[in-house]
Short mmCIF file of C-alpha atoms in Angstrom, two decimals:
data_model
loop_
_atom_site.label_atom_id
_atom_site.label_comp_id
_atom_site.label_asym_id
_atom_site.label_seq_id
_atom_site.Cartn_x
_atom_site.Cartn_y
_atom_site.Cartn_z
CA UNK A 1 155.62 33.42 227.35
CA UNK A 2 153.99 30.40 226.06
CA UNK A 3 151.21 32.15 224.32
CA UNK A 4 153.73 34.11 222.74
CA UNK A 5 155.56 31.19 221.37
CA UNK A 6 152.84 29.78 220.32
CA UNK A 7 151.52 32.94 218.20
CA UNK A 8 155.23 32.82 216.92
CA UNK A 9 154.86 29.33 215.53
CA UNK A 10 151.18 29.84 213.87
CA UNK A 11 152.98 32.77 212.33
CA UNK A 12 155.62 30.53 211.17
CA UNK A 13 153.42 27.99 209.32
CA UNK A 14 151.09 30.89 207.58
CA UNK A 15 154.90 32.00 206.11
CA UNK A 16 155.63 28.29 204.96
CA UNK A 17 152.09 27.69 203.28
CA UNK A 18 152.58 29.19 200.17
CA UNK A 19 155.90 26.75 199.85
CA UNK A 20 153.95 23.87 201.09
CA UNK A 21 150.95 24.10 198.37
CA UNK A 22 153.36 24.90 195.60
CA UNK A 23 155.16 22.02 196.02
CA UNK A 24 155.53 19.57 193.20
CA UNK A 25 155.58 16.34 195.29
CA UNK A 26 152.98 16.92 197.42
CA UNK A 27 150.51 14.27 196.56
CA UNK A 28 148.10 11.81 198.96
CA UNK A 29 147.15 8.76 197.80
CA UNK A 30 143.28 7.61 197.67
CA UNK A 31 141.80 4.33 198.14
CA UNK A 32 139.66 5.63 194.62
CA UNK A 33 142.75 6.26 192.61
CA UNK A 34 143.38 4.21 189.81
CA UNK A 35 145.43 1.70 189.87
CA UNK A 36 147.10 2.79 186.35
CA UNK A 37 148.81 5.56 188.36
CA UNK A 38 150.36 3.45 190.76
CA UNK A 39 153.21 1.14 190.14
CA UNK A 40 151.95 -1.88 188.04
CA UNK A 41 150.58 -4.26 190.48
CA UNK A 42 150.65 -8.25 189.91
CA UNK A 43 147.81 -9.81 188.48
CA UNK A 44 146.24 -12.70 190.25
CA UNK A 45 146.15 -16.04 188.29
CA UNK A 46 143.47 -18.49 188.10
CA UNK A 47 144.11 -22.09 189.58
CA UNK A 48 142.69 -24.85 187.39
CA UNK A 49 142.99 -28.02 186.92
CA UNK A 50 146.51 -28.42 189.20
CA UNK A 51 147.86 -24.75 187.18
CA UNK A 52 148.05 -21.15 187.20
CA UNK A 53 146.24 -19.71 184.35
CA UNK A 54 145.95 -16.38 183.94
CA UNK A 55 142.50 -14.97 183.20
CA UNK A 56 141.07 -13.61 179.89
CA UNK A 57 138.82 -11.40 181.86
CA UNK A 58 139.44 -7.55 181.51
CA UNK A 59 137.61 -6.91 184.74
CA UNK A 60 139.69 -6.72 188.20
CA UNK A 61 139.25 -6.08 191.49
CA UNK A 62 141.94 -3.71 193.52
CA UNK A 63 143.53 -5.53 196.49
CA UNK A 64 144.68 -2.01 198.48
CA UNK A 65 146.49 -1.74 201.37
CA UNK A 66 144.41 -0.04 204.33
CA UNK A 67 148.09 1.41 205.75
CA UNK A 68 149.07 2.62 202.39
CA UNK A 69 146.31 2.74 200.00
CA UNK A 70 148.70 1.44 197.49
CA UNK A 71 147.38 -1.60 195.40
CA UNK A 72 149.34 -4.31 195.90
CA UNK A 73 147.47 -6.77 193.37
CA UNK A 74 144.65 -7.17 191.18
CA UNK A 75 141.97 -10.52 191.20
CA UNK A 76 140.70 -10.47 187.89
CA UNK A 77 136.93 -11.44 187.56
CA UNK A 78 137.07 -15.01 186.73
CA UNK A 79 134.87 -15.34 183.18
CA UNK A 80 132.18 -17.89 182.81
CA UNK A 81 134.05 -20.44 180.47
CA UNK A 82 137.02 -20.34 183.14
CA UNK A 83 134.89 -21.02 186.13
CA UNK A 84 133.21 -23.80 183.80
CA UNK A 85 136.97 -25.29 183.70
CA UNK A 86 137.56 -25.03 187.19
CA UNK A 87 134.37 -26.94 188.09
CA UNK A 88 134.80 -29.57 184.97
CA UNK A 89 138.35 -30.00 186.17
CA UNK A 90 137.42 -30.93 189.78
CA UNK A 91 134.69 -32.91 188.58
CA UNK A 92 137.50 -34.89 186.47
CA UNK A 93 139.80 -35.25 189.47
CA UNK A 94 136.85 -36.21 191.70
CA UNK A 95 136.61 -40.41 191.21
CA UNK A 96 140.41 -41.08 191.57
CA UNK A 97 140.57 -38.68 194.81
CA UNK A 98 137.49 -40.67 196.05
CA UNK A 99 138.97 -44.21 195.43
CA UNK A 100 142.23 -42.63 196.99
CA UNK A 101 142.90 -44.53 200.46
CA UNK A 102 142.73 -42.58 203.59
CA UNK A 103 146.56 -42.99 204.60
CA UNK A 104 147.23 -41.82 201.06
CA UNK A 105 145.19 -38.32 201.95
CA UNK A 106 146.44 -37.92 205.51
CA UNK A 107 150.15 -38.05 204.17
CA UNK A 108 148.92 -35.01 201.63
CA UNK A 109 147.32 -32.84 204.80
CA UNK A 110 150.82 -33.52 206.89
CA UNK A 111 152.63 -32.15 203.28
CA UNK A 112 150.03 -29.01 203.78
CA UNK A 113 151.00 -28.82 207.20
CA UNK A 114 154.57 -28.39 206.72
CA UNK A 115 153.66 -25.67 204.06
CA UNK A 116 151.53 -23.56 206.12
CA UNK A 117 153.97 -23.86 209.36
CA UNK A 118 157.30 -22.97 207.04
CA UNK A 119 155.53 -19.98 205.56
CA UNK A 120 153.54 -18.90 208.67
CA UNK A 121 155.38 -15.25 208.64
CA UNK A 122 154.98 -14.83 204.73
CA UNK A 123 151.36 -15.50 205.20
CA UNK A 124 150.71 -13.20 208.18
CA UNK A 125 152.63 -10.31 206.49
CA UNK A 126 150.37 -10.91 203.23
CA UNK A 127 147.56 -10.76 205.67
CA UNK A 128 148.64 -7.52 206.96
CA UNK A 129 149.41 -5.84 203.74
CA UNK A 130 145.71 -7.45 201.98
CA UNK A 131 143.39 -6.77 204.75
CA UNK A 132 145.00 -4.67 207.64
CA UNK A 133 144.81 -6.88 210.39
CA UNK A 134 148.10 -5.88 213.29
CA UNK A 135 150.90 -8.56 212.50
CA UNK A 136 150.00 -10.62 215.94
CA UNK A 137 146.47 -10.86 214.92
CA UNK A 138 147.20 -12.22 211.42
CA UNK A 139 149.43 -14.44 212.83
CA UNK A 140 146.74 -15.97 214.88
CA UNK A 141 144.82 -16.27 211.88
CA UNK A 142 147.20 -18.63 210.43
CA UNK A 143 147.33 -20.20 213.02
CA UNK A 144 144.22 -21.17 213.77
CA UNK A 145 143.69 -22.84 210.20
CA UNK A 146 147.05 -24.58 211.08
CA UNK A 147 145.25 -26.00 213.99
CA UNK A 148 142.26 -27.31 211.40
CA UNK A 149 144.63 -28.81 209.22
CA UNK A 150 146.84 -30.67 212.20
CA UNK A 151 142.74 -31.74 213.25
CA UNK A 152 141.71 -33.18 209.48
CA UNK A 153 145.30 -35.37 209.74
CA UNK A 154 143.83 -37.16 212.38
CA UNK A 155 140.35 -37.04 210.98
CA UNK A 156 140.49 -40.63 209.75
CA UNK A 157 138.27 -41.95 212.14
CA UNK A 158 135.31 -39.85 211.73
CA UNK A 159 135.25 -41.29 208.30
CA UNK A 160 133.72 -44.74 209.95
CA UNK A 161 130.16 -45.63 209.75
CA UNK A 162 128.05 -46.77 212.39
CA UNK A 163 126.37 -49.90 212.68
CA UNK A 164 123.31 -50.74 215.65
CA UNK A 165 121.63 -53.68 215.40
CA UNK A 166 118.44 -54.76 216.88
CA UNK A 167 116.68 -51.01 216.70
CA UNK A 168 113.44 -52.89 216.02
CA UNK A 169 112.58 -56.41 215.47
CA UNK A 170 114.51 -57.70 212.72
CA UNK A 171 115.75 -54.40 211.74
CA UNK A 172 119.29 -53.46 211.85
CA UNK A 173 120.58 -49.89 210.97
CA UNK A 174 123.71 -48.80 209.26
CA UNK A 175 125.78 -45.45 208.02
CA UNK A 176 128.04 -45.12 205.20
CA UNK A 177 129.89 -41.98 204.63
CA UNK A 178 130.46 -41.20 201.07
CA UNK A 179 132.27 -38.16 199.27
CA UNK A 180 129.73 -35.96 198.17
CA UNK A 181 131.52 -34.46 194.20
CA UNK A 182 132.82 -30.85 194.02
CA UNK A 183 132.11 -28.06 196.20
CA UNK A 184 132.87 -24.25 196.22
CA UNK A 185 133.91 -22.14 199.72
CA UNK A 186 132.81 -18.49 200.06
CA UNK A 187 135.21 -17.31 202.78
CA UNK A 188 134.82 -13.96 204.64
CA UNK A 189 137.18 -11.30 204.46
CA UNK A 190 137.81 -11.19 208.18
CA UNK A 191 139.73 -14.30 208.62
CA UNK A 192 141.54 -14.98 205.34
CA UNK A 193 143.23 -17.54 206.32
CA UNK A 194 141.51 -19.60 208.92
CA UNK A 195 138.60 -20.12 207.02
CA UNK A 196 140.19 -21.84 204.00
CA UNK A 197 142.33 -24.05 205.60
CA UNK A 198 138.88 -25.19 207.43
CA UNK A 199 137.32 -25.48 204.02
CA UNK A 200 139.84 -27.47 202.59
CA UNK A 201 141.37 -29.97 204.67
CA UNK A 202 137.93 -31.02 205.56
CA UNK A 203 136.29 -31.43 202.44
CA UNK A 204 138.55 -32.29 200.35
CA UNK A 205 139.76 -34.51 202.95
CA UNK A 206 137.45 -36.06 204.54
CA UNK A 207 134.88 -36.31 202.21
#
């Protein structure tokens, strides 16, 4: 009896296959498709100088969902003379955020604190959508850079230098941390969030 049903239902789907293939809206979407076919996906700005600027560059990069294959944005590829600005704006921001006094900073990672813990769910979801990980695992990953910035409000301390005397005779030894000028973070795709909010907080914070 159940081989017999069975035989019924392969029969069933052979009938149904001409139907299926002539169908009209039929279609699978590809991680290779081009993005011109799909619905017009945002275009990532440029942040520079304290502003979103969008880029001159006719070169992008597909963000694609792994669930859907859809793009869901596009990160242009940032031209020379734009990554020049970025870098000659930090360097122009760089002497008043070094003479700026330590409570003054910590009061700016508690703001980013309150930003990252009110849009905890928006970021996990974008997580998600950008780079596949389950919802519970991209929350973690928000978290865990929430836990680096709670760590650089408190980092005030670590900013001290250290003073022994006596380490030979009339020789006294002594540390100064200084800020170092402008950096740049390469951050992995597998933690998008975590690893950012441990570049940031801590270098632009504490040093």
């Amino acid at each position: 009896m159940f081989l017999r049903f069975s035989l019924q239902r392969v029969k069933n789907l052979r009938a149904l296959r001409p139907q299926i293939l002539s169908s009209t809206n039929f279609r699978f979407s590809t991680a290779t498709e081009s993005s011109l076919n799909q619905r017009n996906p945002p275009r990532v700005p440029n942040l520079i100088g304290g502003a979103f600027i969008d880029s001159k560059s006719t070169s992008t990069i597909d963000v694609i969902n792994p669930a859907t294959q859809e793009v869901v944005s596009q990160v242009p590829l940032t031209t020379n003379e734009e990554f020049k600005a970025a870098v000659a704006a930090a360097k122009q921001a760089f002497p008043s955020w070094r003479n700026t006094p330590v409570t003054t900073r910590q009061r700016i990672m508690f703001k980013l604190q309150e930003f990252v813990r009110t849009d905890m769910d928006k970021l996990a979801k974008n997580i998600t959508t950008e780079q596949g990980k389950t919802l519970k695992d991209a929350h973690g990953d928000v978290f865990r850079g929430l836990e680096v910035v709670e760590h650089a409000c408190g980092m005030a301390t670590l900013q001290m230098g250290e003073y022994v005397p006596n380490v030979s005779s009339r020789t006294d030894t002594y540390s100064i941390r200084e800020p170092l000028g402008v950096c740049a973070g390469i951050c992995p795709f597998n933690f998008p969030a975590m690893i950012p909010l441990l570049d940031v907080p801590c270098c632009s914070y504490v040093w």
